[in-house]
Coordinates of C-alpha atoms in Angstrom, one line a residue:
Chain F
M1 CA 123.5 82.2 119.8
T2 CA 124.2 81.3 123.3
R3 CA 124.7 78.0 124.3
I4 CA 123.6 77.6 127.6
V5 CA 125.0 74.9 130.6
T6 CA 124.1 75.5 134.0
V7 CA 127.3 73.8 135.1
A8 CA 127.0 73.8 139.5
G9 CA 129.5 72.1 141.4
A10 CA 129.0 70.0 144.6
Q11 CA 131.9 70.4 146.6
L12 CA 132.2 68.4 150.2
G13 CA 132.2 68.0 152.9
P14 CA 135.2 65.8 154.8
V15 CA 134.5 62.0 154.8
Q16 CA 135.5 60.3 157.9
L17 CA 137.4 57.0 157.8
A18 CA 134.0 55.9 159.7
D19 CA 131.6 57.6 157.1
D20 CA 129.9 54.6 154.6
R21 CA 129.8 54.8 150.8
D22 CA 125.8 54.9 151.7
S23 CA 126.0 58.1 153.6
V24 CA 128.1 59.6 151.9
V25 CA 126.5 58.7 148.3
E26 CA 122.9 60.4 150.7
R27 CA 124.7 63.1 150.8
M28 CA 125.5 63.9 147.4
I29 CA 121.9 62.8 146.3
V30 CA 120.4 66.4 148.6
L31 CA 123.7 68.7 146.6
L32 CA 122.1 66.9 143.4
Q33 CA 118.8 67.9 143.9
E34 CA 119.7 71.4 145.6
A35 CA 121.3 72.5 141.9
A36 CA 118.9 70.2 139.6
S37 CA 116.5 73.5 141.7
Q38 CA 119.0 76.2 140.3
G39 CA 118.3 74.7 137.4
A40 CA 121.7 73.0 137.1
D41 CA 122.8 70.9 133.6
L42 CA 125.8 68.8 135.3
V43 CA 127.4 68.5 138.6
V44 CA 130.9 68.5 139.2
F45 CA 131.9 65.9 142.7
P46 CA 134.7 66.5 144.1
E47 CA 138.4 64.1 143.2
L48 CA 138.3 60.7 145.8
A49 CA 134.8 61.5 146.5
L50 CA 133.2 58.3 148.3
T51 CA 135.6 57.6 151.1
T52 CA 138.6 59.5 152.8
F53 CA 141.5 60.8 150.8
F54 CA 143.6 57.3 152.3
P55 CA 146.8 58.2 150.3
R56 CA 147.4 60.0 154.7
W57 CA 148.8 56.8 156.1
F58 CA 150.9 54.1 154.8
V59 CA 150.7 50.8 154.3
D60 CA 152.8 47.8 154.4
D61 CA 150.2 46.1 152.3
I62 CA 147.9 47.1 149.6
A63 CA 145.7 45.7 149.3
T64 CA 144.7 45.7 153.2
T65 CA 143.6 49.1 151.2
D66 CA 141.3 47.3 148.5
H67 CA 138.1 48.5 150.1
F68 CA 138.8 51.9 149.3
Y69 CA 138.5 51.0 145.9
E70 CA 134.9 51.0 143.4
R71 CA 135.1 48.0 140.9
S72 CA 132.3 48.6 138.9
M73 CA 130.6 52.4 138.3
P74 CA 127.7 52.5 138.5
N75 CA 127.6 49.8 141.7
A76 CA 125.2 49.4 144.4
A77 CA 126.6 51.4 146.3
T78 CA 126.9 54.8 143.7
Q79 CA 123.2 53.0 142.1
P80 CA 121.0 55.2 144.3
L81 CA 123.0 59.0 142.5
F82 CA 122.7 57.4 138.9
D83 CA 118.8 57.0 139.8
E84 CA 118.2 60.7 141.2
A85 CA 120.2 62.5 138.1
R86 CA 119.1 60.6 135.4
H87 CA 116.1 61.0 137.4
L88 CA 115.9 64.2 137.4
E89 CA 117.5 64.7 133.8
I90 CA 120.9 66.1 135.7
G91 CA 124.2 65.1 134.3
F92 CA 127.6 64.4 136.6
C93 CA 130.8 64.1 137.1
L94 CA 132.4 61.8 139.7
G95 CA 135.5 61.0 141.0
Y96 CA 136.9 58.0 142.6
A97 CA 139.6 54.7 143.3
L98 CA 139.4 52.4 141.2
L99 CA 140.9 49.3 141.3
E100 CA 140.9 47.1 138.2
D101 CA 141.6 44.1 136.6
A102 CA 142.5 44.0 133.7
P103 CA 142.4 41.9 130.4
D104 CA 145.9 40.5 131.5
G105 CA 145.5 39.3 134.7
T106 CA 147.2 41.9 136.0
Q107 CA 145.9 44.1 138.8
H108 CA 145.0 48.4 138.4
R109 CA 144.8 51.0 141.4
W110 CA 143.8 54.3 139.5
N111 CA 142.2 57.3 140.8
V112 CA 139.3 58.4 138.4
Q113 CA 136.3 61.1 137.0
T114 CA 134.0 59.2 135.3
L115 CA 131.3 61.3 133.3
V116 CA 127.1 61.2 133.1
E117 CA 124.8 62.8 130.1
R118 CA 121.9 64.1 131.4
D119 CA 120.1 60.4 129.8
G120 CA 122.2 58.1 132.3
S121 CA 124.9 57.7 129.9
I122 CA 127.7 56.9 130.8
V123 CA 130.4 59.5 128.6
G124 CA 134.3 58.6 129.7
T125 CA 135.7 58.3 132.6
F126 CA 139.4 59.6 132.8
K127 CA 142.7 58.7 134.6
K128 CA 145.0 61.1 137.1
V129 CA 148.0 62.2 134.3
H130 CA 150.4 64.1 136.6
I131 CA 149.9 62.1 140.3
P132 CA 151.5 63.6 143.3
G133 CA 153.2 63.4 146.1
H134 CA 156.2 59.7 147.1
E135 CA 155.9 56.1 146.6
T136 CA 157.5 54.4 149.9
N137 CA 155.9 55.6 154.3
E138 CA 157.9 59.2 155.0
P139 CA 157.5 59.3 158.9
D140 CA 158.9 61.9 159.6
R141 CA 156.0 64.1 157.6
P142 CA 152.2 64.9 159.9
F143 CA 151.0 62.8 158.0
Q144 CA 151.8 61.3 154.2
H145 CA 151.2 61.8 150.6
A146 CA 151.7 58.7 149.5
E147 CA 149.2 58.8 146.2
R148 CA 152.2 57.5 143.9
Y149 CA 152.1 53.8 145.7
Y150 CA 148.0 54.2 145.4
F151 CA 147.8 55.1 142.0
E152 CA 149.1 54.0 138.9
P153 CA 149.8 57.9 136.3
S154 CA 147.6 57.4 133.4
P155 CA 149.0 56.6 129.6
D156 CA 145.7 57.9 128.2
G157 CA 146.8 61.3 129.1
F158 CA 143.3 63.7 128.4
G159 CA 140.3 63.5 126.2
V160 CA 138.1 65.7 125.4
W161 CA 134.8 65.0 124.8
D162 CA 131.3 65.6 122.5
A163 CA 129.5 66.3 125.9
F164 CA 126.3 68.5 127.2
G165 CA 126.2 70.7 123.9
G166 CA 130.5 70.9 124.5
R167 CA 133.7 69.9 124.0
V168 CA 133.9 68.8 127.7
G169 CA 137.8 67.7 129.3
M170 CA 138.3 66.0 132.7
M171 CA 141.6 66.8 135.1
I172 CA 141.7 65.8 138.4
C173 CA 143.5 67.9 141.5
N174 CA 147.6 68.6 140.9
D175 CA 146.7 68.0 137.6
R176 CA 145.4 71.4 137.5
R177 CA 149.2 73.5 139.3
W178 CA 149.7 71.7 135.0
P179 CA 149.9 74.5 132.2
E180 CA 150.2 70.9 129.5
S181 CA 146.9 70.0 131.3
Y182 CA 145.0 72.9 129.7
R183 CA 146.8 72.9 126.8
L184 CA 146.0 69.1 126.0
M185 CA 142.5 69.7 125.8
G186 CA 142.8 73.1 124.2
L187 CA 144.5 71.8 121.7
Q188 CA 141.5 69.4 121.2
G189 CA 139.0 72.5 121.4
V190 CA 137.8 71.6 124.9
E191 CA 135.8 74.5 125.9
L192 CA 134.3 72.9 129.8
I193 CA 137.1 72.0 132.1
L194 CA 136.3 69.4 135.1
C195 CA 138.0 69.3 138.0
G196 CA 138.1 67.3 141.4
Y197 CA 140.8 67.4 143.8
N198 CA 140.9 67.6 147.4
T199 CA 143.7 69.3 148.9
P200 CA 146.1 69.5 152.4
L201 CA 146.3 73.3 154.1
H202 CA 150.0 72.0 154.7
Y203 CA 152.8 70.4 151.9
A204 CA 155.8 69.0 154.6
P205 CA 158.1 70.0 151.4
D206 CA 157.9 72.9 151.8
P207 CA 155.2 74.4 154.5
S208 CA 155.6 78.5 153.5
Q209 CA 153.1 77.0 150.0
D210 CA 150.6 76.6 152.9
P211 CA 149.0 79.8 153.7
L212 CA 149.4 80.7 149.2
Q213 CA 147.2 77.1 148.8
G214 CA 143.9 79.0 148.0
F215 CA 145.8 81.4 146.0
H216 CA 147.4 78.2 144.4
N217 CA 144.5 76.4 144.0
G218 CA 142.5 80.4 142.0
L219 CA 145.6 80.9 140.2
V220 CA 146.3 78.1 138.2
M221 CA 142.8 77.8 137.2
S222 CA 141.8 81.3 135.9
A223 CA 144.6 81.2 133.8
G224 CA 144.3 77.5 132.0
A225 CA 140.8 79.0 131.5
Y226 CA 141.9 82.3 129.9
Q227 CA 145.5 80.9 128.0
N228 CA 143.0 78.3 126.3
G229 CA 139.7 79.6 126.0
T230 CA 137.9 77.2 128.2
F231 CA 135.2 77.3 131.7
V232 CA 137.2 75.7 134.6
V233 CA 135.7 74.0 137.7
G234 CA 136.7 73.1 139.7
V235 CA 135.5 70.6 143.3
A236 CA 137.1 70.2 146.7
K237 CA 136.4 68.3 149.1
G238 CA 137.7 70.0 152.1
G239 CA 138.0 70.6 155.7
L240 CA 138.9 68.8 158.3
E241 CA 139.3 65.9 157.4
E242 CA 140.9 62.8 159.7
G243 CA 142.8 65.7 161.6
V244 CA 144.4 66.7 158.1
D245 CA 142.7 70.2 156.5
S246 CA 141.8 70.2 153.6
L247 CA 141.2 72.9 150.5
A248 CA 138.0 74.5 149.7
D249 CA 137.7 77.1 147.5
S250 CA 135.4 75.1 144.9
S251 CA 135.1 77.7 141.5
I252 CA 134.2 78.4 138.1
F253 CA 135.9 80.3 136.0
A254 CA 134.7 82.8 132.3
P255 CA 136.9 81.8 129.6
S256 CA 137.5 85.4 130.5
G257 CA 139.5 83.6 133.3
E258 CA 137.5 86.0 136.0
L259 CA 135.6 84.1 138.3
L260 CA 131.8 83.4 138.5
A261 CA 131.0 81.5 142.0
K262 CA 133.7 80.4 144.7
A263 CA 132.5 78.2 147.8
E264 CA 132.0 80.0 150.8
T265 CA 132.3 77.6 153.6
N266 CA 134.2 74.3 154.0
D267 CA 131.5 72.1 154.2
D268 CA 128.9 70.7 152.0
E269 CA 128.1 72.9 149.3
V270 CA 126.7 74.1 145.7
I271 CA 127.9 76.5 143.9
V272 CA 125.9 77.2 140.5
A273 CA 127.4 79.5 137.0
E274 CA 125.4 80.0 134.1
C275 CA 128.5 79.2 131.5
D276 CA 127.8 79.9 127.7
L277 CA 130.1 78.3 126.6
D278 CA 130.2 80.6 122.7
W279 CA 132.5 82.9 125.0
C280 CA 135.3 80.2 123.9
K281 CA 135.5 82.0 120.9
Q282 CA 135.7 85.6 122.3
Y283 CA 138.9 84.4 122.9
T284 CA 140.0 80.6 120.5
G285 CA 139.0 82.7 117.3
T286 CA 141.3 86.0 118.6
L287 CA 143.7 86.6 120.4
F288 CA 144.1 82.7 121.3
D289 CA 143.9 81.7 117.8
F290 CA 146.2 78.6 118.5
A291 CA 146.1 77.9 114.4
K292 CA 147.9 81.1 113.3
Y293 CA 149.8 82.2 117.2
R294 CA 151.6 79.0 118.8
R295 CA 155.1 77.9 117.1
P296 CA 154.0 74.8 117.6
E297 CA 158.2 74.3 115.7
L298 CA 159.9 75.5 118.2
Y299 CA 158.2 73.5 121.5
G300 CA 160.0 70.1 121.0
P301 CA 161.5 70.2 124.7
I302 CA 158.2 70.5 125.8
A303 CA 157.4 66.3 124.7
Q304 CA 160.7 64.9 125.0
P305 CA 160.8 63.0 128.4
Chain E
M1 CA 172.3 80.6 151.4
T2 CA 170.9 84.0 149.3
R3 CA 171.8 84.4 145.7
I4 CA 169.7 88.4 146.7
V5 CA 169.4 90.1 142.5
T6 CA 168.1 93.0 143.4
V7 CA 165.8 93.5 139.8
A8 CA 163.4 97.1 138.9
G9 CA 161.8 97.6 136.7
A10 CA 162.0 100.4 134.1
Q11 CA 158.6 101.8 133.7
L12 CA 158.7 104.3 130.6
G13 CA 155.4 106.4 129.6
P14 CA 154.6 107.5 126.2
V15 CA 156.9 108.1 123.2
Q16 CA 155.8 110.2 121.3
L17 CA 155.9 110.2 117.4
A18 CA 158.2 113.1 117.5
D19 CA 160.9 112.4 120.4
D20 CA 163.7 111.4 119.2
R21 CA 166.1 108.3 121.0
D22 CA 167.9 111.3 122.8
S23 CA 165.1 112.5 124.8
V24 CA 164.4 109.0 125.7
V25 CA 167.9 108.0 126.6
E26 CA 168.0 110.6 128.3
R27 CA 164.8 110.0 130.5
M28 CA 166.1 106.0 130.3
I29 CA 169.3 107.3 132.5
V30 CA 167.6 109.2 134.6
L31 CA 165.8 105.6 135.9
L32 CA 169.1 103.9 135.9
Q33 CA 170.6 106.6 138.1
E34 CA 167.1 106.2 140.8
A35 CA 167.6 102.4 140.4
A36 CA 170.7 102.7 140.8
S37 CA 170.2 104.4 144.2
Q38 CA 167.6 102.1 145.4
G39 CA 170.5 99.6 145.0
A40 CA 169.6 97.6 141.8
D41 CA 171.5 95.0 139.4
L42 CA 169.9 94.8 136.9
V43 CA 167.6 97.1 135.3
V44 CA 164.4 95.9 133.2
F45 CA 163.7 98.5 130.1
P46 CA 160.2 97.8 127.8
E47 CA 159.7 97.1 125.1
L48 CA 160.3 98.8 122.0
A49 CA 162.0 101.3 124.3
L50 CA 163.2 103.7 122.0
T51 CA 161.0 104.3 119.6
T52 CA 156.5 104.9 119.3
F53 CA 155.0 102.0 119.2
F54 CA 155.4 102.0 115.7
P55 CA 153.2 98.9 114.6
R56 CA 149.9 100.9 115.0
W57 CA 150.2 102.6 111.7
F58 CA 150.6 100.2 108.4
V59 CA 152.3 101.8 105.1
D60 CA 152.4 100.7 102.3
D61 CA 155.8 100.2 101.9
I62 CA 157.5 98.7 104.3
A63 CA 161.3 100.8 104.2
T64 CA 159.1 103.9 104.5
T65 CA 160.1 102.8 108.5
D66 CA 163.2 102.1 108.6
H67 CA 164.0 104.9 110.9
F68 CA 162.0 103.0 113.5
Y69 CA 164.4 100.2 113.6
E70 CA 168.8 99.7 114.7
R71 CA 171.1 98.7 112.5
S72 CA 173.1 97.9 115.6
M73 CA 174.1 98.0 118.8
P74 CA 174.8 100.1 121.2
N75 CA 174.5 102.6 118.6
A76 CA 174.9 106.3 118.6
A77 CA 172.2 107.2 120.4
T78 CA 171.7 104.5 122.9
Q79 CA 175.4 104.5 123.6
P80 CA 175.5 107.5 126.4
L81 CA 172.9 104.4 128.8
F82 CA 175.6 102.1 127.6
D83 CA 178.4 104.4 129.5
E84 CA 175.9 105.2 132.2
A85 CA 174.7 101.7 133.4
R86 CA 178.8 100.8 133.7
H87 CA 179.6 103.4 135.2
L88 CA 177.3 102.6 138.3
E89 CA 177.9 99.4 137.6
I90 CA 174.1 97.9 136.3
G91 CA 172.6 95.9 134.1
F92 CA 169.7 95.8 131.5
C93 CA 167.7 95.1 129.1
L94 CA 166.6 96.8 126.7
G95 CA 163.6 96.2 123.9
Y96 CA 163.7 98.4 120.6
A97 CA 162.7 97.0 116.3
L98 CA 166.3 95.7 115.1
L99 CA 167.1 95.5 110.6
E100 CA 169.9 92.8 110.4
D101 CA 171.5 93.2 106.6
A102 CA 172.7 88.7 106.9
P103 CA 175.3 87.4 105.7
D104 CA 173.4 86.1 102.8
G105 CA 172.3 89.6 101.7
T106 CA 168.7 89.3 103.1
Q107 CA 166.9 91.4 105.6
H108 CA 165.5 90.7 108.0
R109 CA 163.3 92.9 110.8
W110 CA 163.3 91.6 114.5
N111 CA 161.1 93.2 117.4
V112 CA 164.2 92.4 120.2
Q113 CA 165.5 92.2 123.5
T114 CA 169.0 92.5 124.5
L115 CA 170.4 91.9 127.8
V116 CA 174.0 93.7 128.7
E117 CA 175.9 92.4 132.1
R118 CA 176.8 95.1 135.2
D119 CA 180.7 95.7 132.6
G120 CA 179.0 96.5 130.0
S121 CA 178.6 92.8 128.0
I122 CA 176.2 91.9 125.8
V123 CA 174.8 88.7 126.8
G124 CA 172.1 88.1 124.9
T125 CA 170.0 88.9 122.5
F126 CA 166.1 87.4 122.4
K127 CA 164.0 87.6 119.2
K128 CA 159.7 87.7 120.8
V129 CA 158.2 84.3 119.5
H130 CA 154.8 84.8 119.7
I131 CA 153.7 88.1 116.8
P132 CA 150.4 89.2 117.6
G133 CA 147.9 91.6 115.4
H134 CA 147.3 90.9 111.8
E135 CA 149.5 91.2 108.4
T136 CA 147.7 93.5 106.2
N137 CA 146.3 96.8 106.9
E138 CA 142.5 96.7 108.8
P139 CA 141.2 100.1 107.4
D140 CA 138.0 99.9 109.9
R141 CA 140.5 99.0 113.1
P142 CA 140.6 103.1 115.7
F143 CA 143.9 102.4 115.0
Q144 CA 146.5 98.8 113.7
H145 CA 148.1 96.0 115.6
A146 CA 150.6 95.3 112.3
E147 CA 153.6 93.5 114.1
R148 CA 152.9 90.5 111.7
Y149 CA 154.3 93.0 109.1
Y150 CA 156.7 94.5 110.7
F151 CA 158.2 92.3 112.8
E152 CA 159.4 87.7 111.7
P153 CA 158.4 85.4 114.6
S154 CA 162.4 83.8 115.8
P155 CA 163.0 80.6 114.7
D156 CA 165.4 80.4 117.5
G157 CA 163.0 80.1 120.2
F158 CA 163.4 80.7 124.2
G159 CA 167.1 81.2 125.6
V160 CA 168.5 81.2 128.9
W161 CA 171.2 82.9 130.5
D162 CA 174.7 82.5 133.0
A163 CA 174.0 85.6 134.3
F164 CA 173.5 88.0 137.3
G165 CA 174.2 85.1 139.2
G166 CA 172.3 83.3 137.8
R167 CA 170.0 81.9 135.1
V168 CA 168.7 84.2 132.8
G169 CA 165.5 84.6 130.0
M170 CA 163.5 87.0 128.2
M171 CA 160.4 87.3 126.5
I172 CA 158.9 90.2 125.0
C173 CA 155.0 91.5 124.9
N174 CA 152.8 89.1 123.6
D175 CA 154.4 85.5 124.8
R176 CA 153.7 85.9 128.1
R177 CA 150.4 85.0 127.3
W178 CA 151.6 81.8 126.5
P179 CA 152.1 79.9 129.2
E180 CA 154.3 77.9 126.7
S181 CA 157.0 80.8 126.7
Y182 CA 157.7 80.3 130.5
R183 CA 157.8 76.9 130.7
L184 CA 160.3 76.1 127.5
M185 CA 163.2 78.0 130.0
G186 CA 161.6 76.6 132.7
L187 CA 163.0 73.5 131.7
Q188 CA 166.4 75.6 131.0
G189 CA 166.1 76.1 135.1
V190 CA 165.1 79.9 134.8
E191 CA 165.7 81.2 138.0
L192 CA 164.5 85.1 136.6
I193 CA 161.7 86.2 133.5
L194 CA 162.3 89.3 131.9
C195 CA 159.9 91.0 129.2
G196 CA 159.0 94.1 128.1
Y197 CA 155.9 95.7 126.5
N198 CA 153.2 97.7 124.6
T199 CA 149.8 96.7 126.1
P200 CA 147.4 98.2 124.7
L201 CA 144.9 99.3 126.0
H202 CA 141.6 98.2 123.3
Y203 CA 141.8 95.2 121.6
A204 CA 139.7 95.3 118.4
P205 CA 138.8 91.5 117.9
D206 CA 137.5 91.9 121.3
P207 CA 136.3 94.9 123.4
S208 CA 134.5 92.3 126.1
Q209 CA 138.6 92.0 126.8
D210 CA 139.2 95.3 127.2
P211 CA 138.7 95.7 130.7
L212 CA 140.7 92.9 131.5
Q213 CA 144.0 94.0 130.6
G214 CA 145.6 94.9 133.6
F215 CA 143.7 91.1 135.5
H216 CA 145.6 89.3 132.4
N217 CA 148.8 90.8 131.9
G218 CA 149.0 90.4 136.1
L219 CA 147.9 86.8 135.5
V220 CA 149.3 85.4 132.9
M221 CA 152.8 86.7 134.7
S222 CA 152.5 85.1 137.9
A223 CA 150.8 81.8 137.2
G224 CA 153.9 81.6 134.7
A225 CA 156.2 82.8 138.0
Y226 CA 154.5 79.7 140.1
Q227 CA 154.6 77.4 137.1
N228 CA 157.7 77.5 136.4
G229 CA 159.6 78.4 140.6
T230 CA 160.7 81.5 138.7
F231 CA 160.4 85.2 139.3
V232 CA 159.4 87.3 136.3
V233 CA 159.5 90.7 135.6
G234 CA 156.8 92.4 133.3
V235 CA 157.4 96.1 132.5
A236 CA 155.9 98.1 130.1
K237 CA 156.1 101.4 127.9
G238 CA 152.1 102.7 129.6
G239 CA 150.2 105.8 128.9
L240 CA 148.7 108.0 126.4
E241 CA 150.3 107.0 123.3
E242 CA 149.9 109.0 119.7
G243 CA 146.6 108.9 121.2
V244 CA 146.6 105.1 122.0
D245 CA 146.0 104.6 125.6
S246 CA 148.4 101.7 127.3
L247 CA 149.1 99.3 130.1
A248 CA 150.9 100.4 132.3
D249 CA 151.5 97.9 136.0
S250 CA 154.6 97.1 135.2
S251 CA 155.2 94.7 137.9
I252 CA 157.6 91.9 139.7
F253 CA 156.5 88.2 140.9
A254 CA 158.5 86.4 142.9
P255 CA 158.2 82.4 142.2
S256 CA 155.3 81.6 144.5
G257 CA 153.3 83.5 142.1
E258 CA 153.1 86.3 144.9
L259 CA 152.6 90.0 143.9
L260 CA 156.5 91.9 145.2
A261 CA 155.6 95.3 143.6
K262 CA 153.8 97.4 142.0
A263 CA 153.7 100.9 139.0
E264 CA 151.6 102.7 140.7
T265 CA 152.2 105.5 137.1
N266 CA 151.5 104.9 133.6
D267 CA 154.2 107.1 133.7
D268 CA 158.5 106.8 133.9
E269 CA 158.2 104.6 136.7
V270 CA 160.9 102.9 139.5
I271 CA 159.9 99.2 140.7
V272 CA 162.2 98.1 142.6
A273 CA 162.0 94.2 144.0
E274 CA 165.7 91.9 146.4
C275 CA 164.6 88.8 144.2
D276 CA 166.7 86.0 146.4
L277 CA 166.6 83.0 143.0
D278 CA 167.4 80.4 146.4
W279 CA 163.7 81.0 146.2
C280 CA 163.0 79.3 143.6
K281 CA 164.1 76.1 144.3
Q282 CA 161.2 75.9 147.3
Y283 CA 159.3 75.3 144.4
T284 CA 161.7 73.3 141.8
G285 CA 162.6 71.0 144.4
T286 CA 159.0 70.3 145.6
L287 CA 155.6 70.2 144.3
F288 CA 157.5 70.9 140.6
D289 CA 159.8 69.2 140.4
F290 CA 159.9 68.9 136.6
A291 CA 161.7 65.2 136.3
K292 CA 159.9 64.0 139.1
Y293 CA 156.2 65.1 137.7
R294 CA 156.5 66.0 134.4
R295 CA 155.1 63.6 132.1
P296 CA 156.8 64.8 128.5
E297 CA 154.9 61.1 126.9
L298 CA 151.6 62.5 126.8
Y299 CA 152.4 65.6 126.5
G300 CA 153.3 65.7 122.4
P301 CA 150.6 67.3 121.3
I302 CA 151.6 70.1 122.3
A303 CA 154.2 70.5 119.7
Q304 CA 153.0 69.1 116.4
P305 CA 152.5 71.7 113.7

């Protein structure tokens, strides 16, 4: 028996400040159609796909950046993407900034991914757990990475949903560097993890890491896939965006940790892999039979604040 | 400032059933001297270095295998190794089976590594946490992997010791496949993890993993090093032992995840790397500043039995 989900990563090249949502959605629809022509059931778009990566600028009044956030999903700008996906009977995962007015009158800013099924129904929305970067202006940097100013960390953690015939989880960008992200989904039986990212090639706190960005990106996703017996799909917004060069290297990894597909450009590009979800059991049912081999009674310090 | 520890991995080729401890210790002393000539401060030997990998055979009466276990360390057979190391002012880490008579009259069988400082003092003894394989005879396998029959799992977990001018941790073989192993040491500030292993190339429950043994071995140690900003030293007993071919590939990884040294043979061989422990801070003080970026309040399920 096989349970094959054909998954596409829809890498985006840069989205400049002057690019409006309509133009980005147009590019995404082209990628969606390309993926559909290759038989994809599911297309994964990057983190913060609809706008430029605005945390690279600091502003004193955060309200002046509200236009970078969505207020609902779908909305007028993204409805054409939802319509075309439903027409093509293809699901997708979309990363964006969400500005939420909570029932109690408070406002919340999240870095999220929404997963949409082939029939257009929304499966779930995931909020980024591990927010990297800094909270305050650091003018000595060549560019900011003020995600901790622009986004609250998720209070919810990592969920796994029944979708596309399997168990599907999500994570966003920096979440992929933390083994806890994969493990928390692994413990819920995840078979397919979807991850968008924006990763500047220059890391100001330690530039010795700059030439290793691609290596680290592949390393953590490959290891997370293997150690949890799951497919992992990582999709970049890459290339030179507002003067900041970002990693492309969108990739799909098998439960064996092996690389199945990888982008060759820094621009809009579709990668595809046929993912047989039954491959997962070859790991989760043997070497990584968690119930048999893990030692959670010794893992306490990992969960201690 | 630099804190350089020159670390050697002393890979062993096969140890056959007929090889007595004296002959193995002789080989180890040759490797120790070779490492000393290359300036090593610390030499890491494999898991179960002193005997053949006896869990490949099942016996009905475990007491008939007592001769594979040490009763104390050092002992008559290993004293020449301890003496030569002290003479050379070189520390070492040694894996072996330990049969312990507890004060309460019970007997315990452990798979352990002992770390010895340059002055001959014993730093600590680590017991393997994640015991792989099976408990009962599985005659359909071409060979057994009955570690769960021969060894109790550690009740203690992962410690980190002040030694060799840094923070040193230990793990054994299968422990290296579990991200929790590295993380539990990472939370204790580990800078150098020492890991011996015996890894048969054939994995009976899923032979599709056989050609990936070397890839998986490197993947997990590289990722564990990077994600915790620590050096990782993995040392094999490799080659064709009693008809079972085992992975060699002894390797030393940097806190960047980069490979610093790797064995080229399946036999007795020394690999060496100068490990500047201050390199660790480039990761643990930035991207992997655990206190700042981890979300332990969301990690509860990892530690739930």
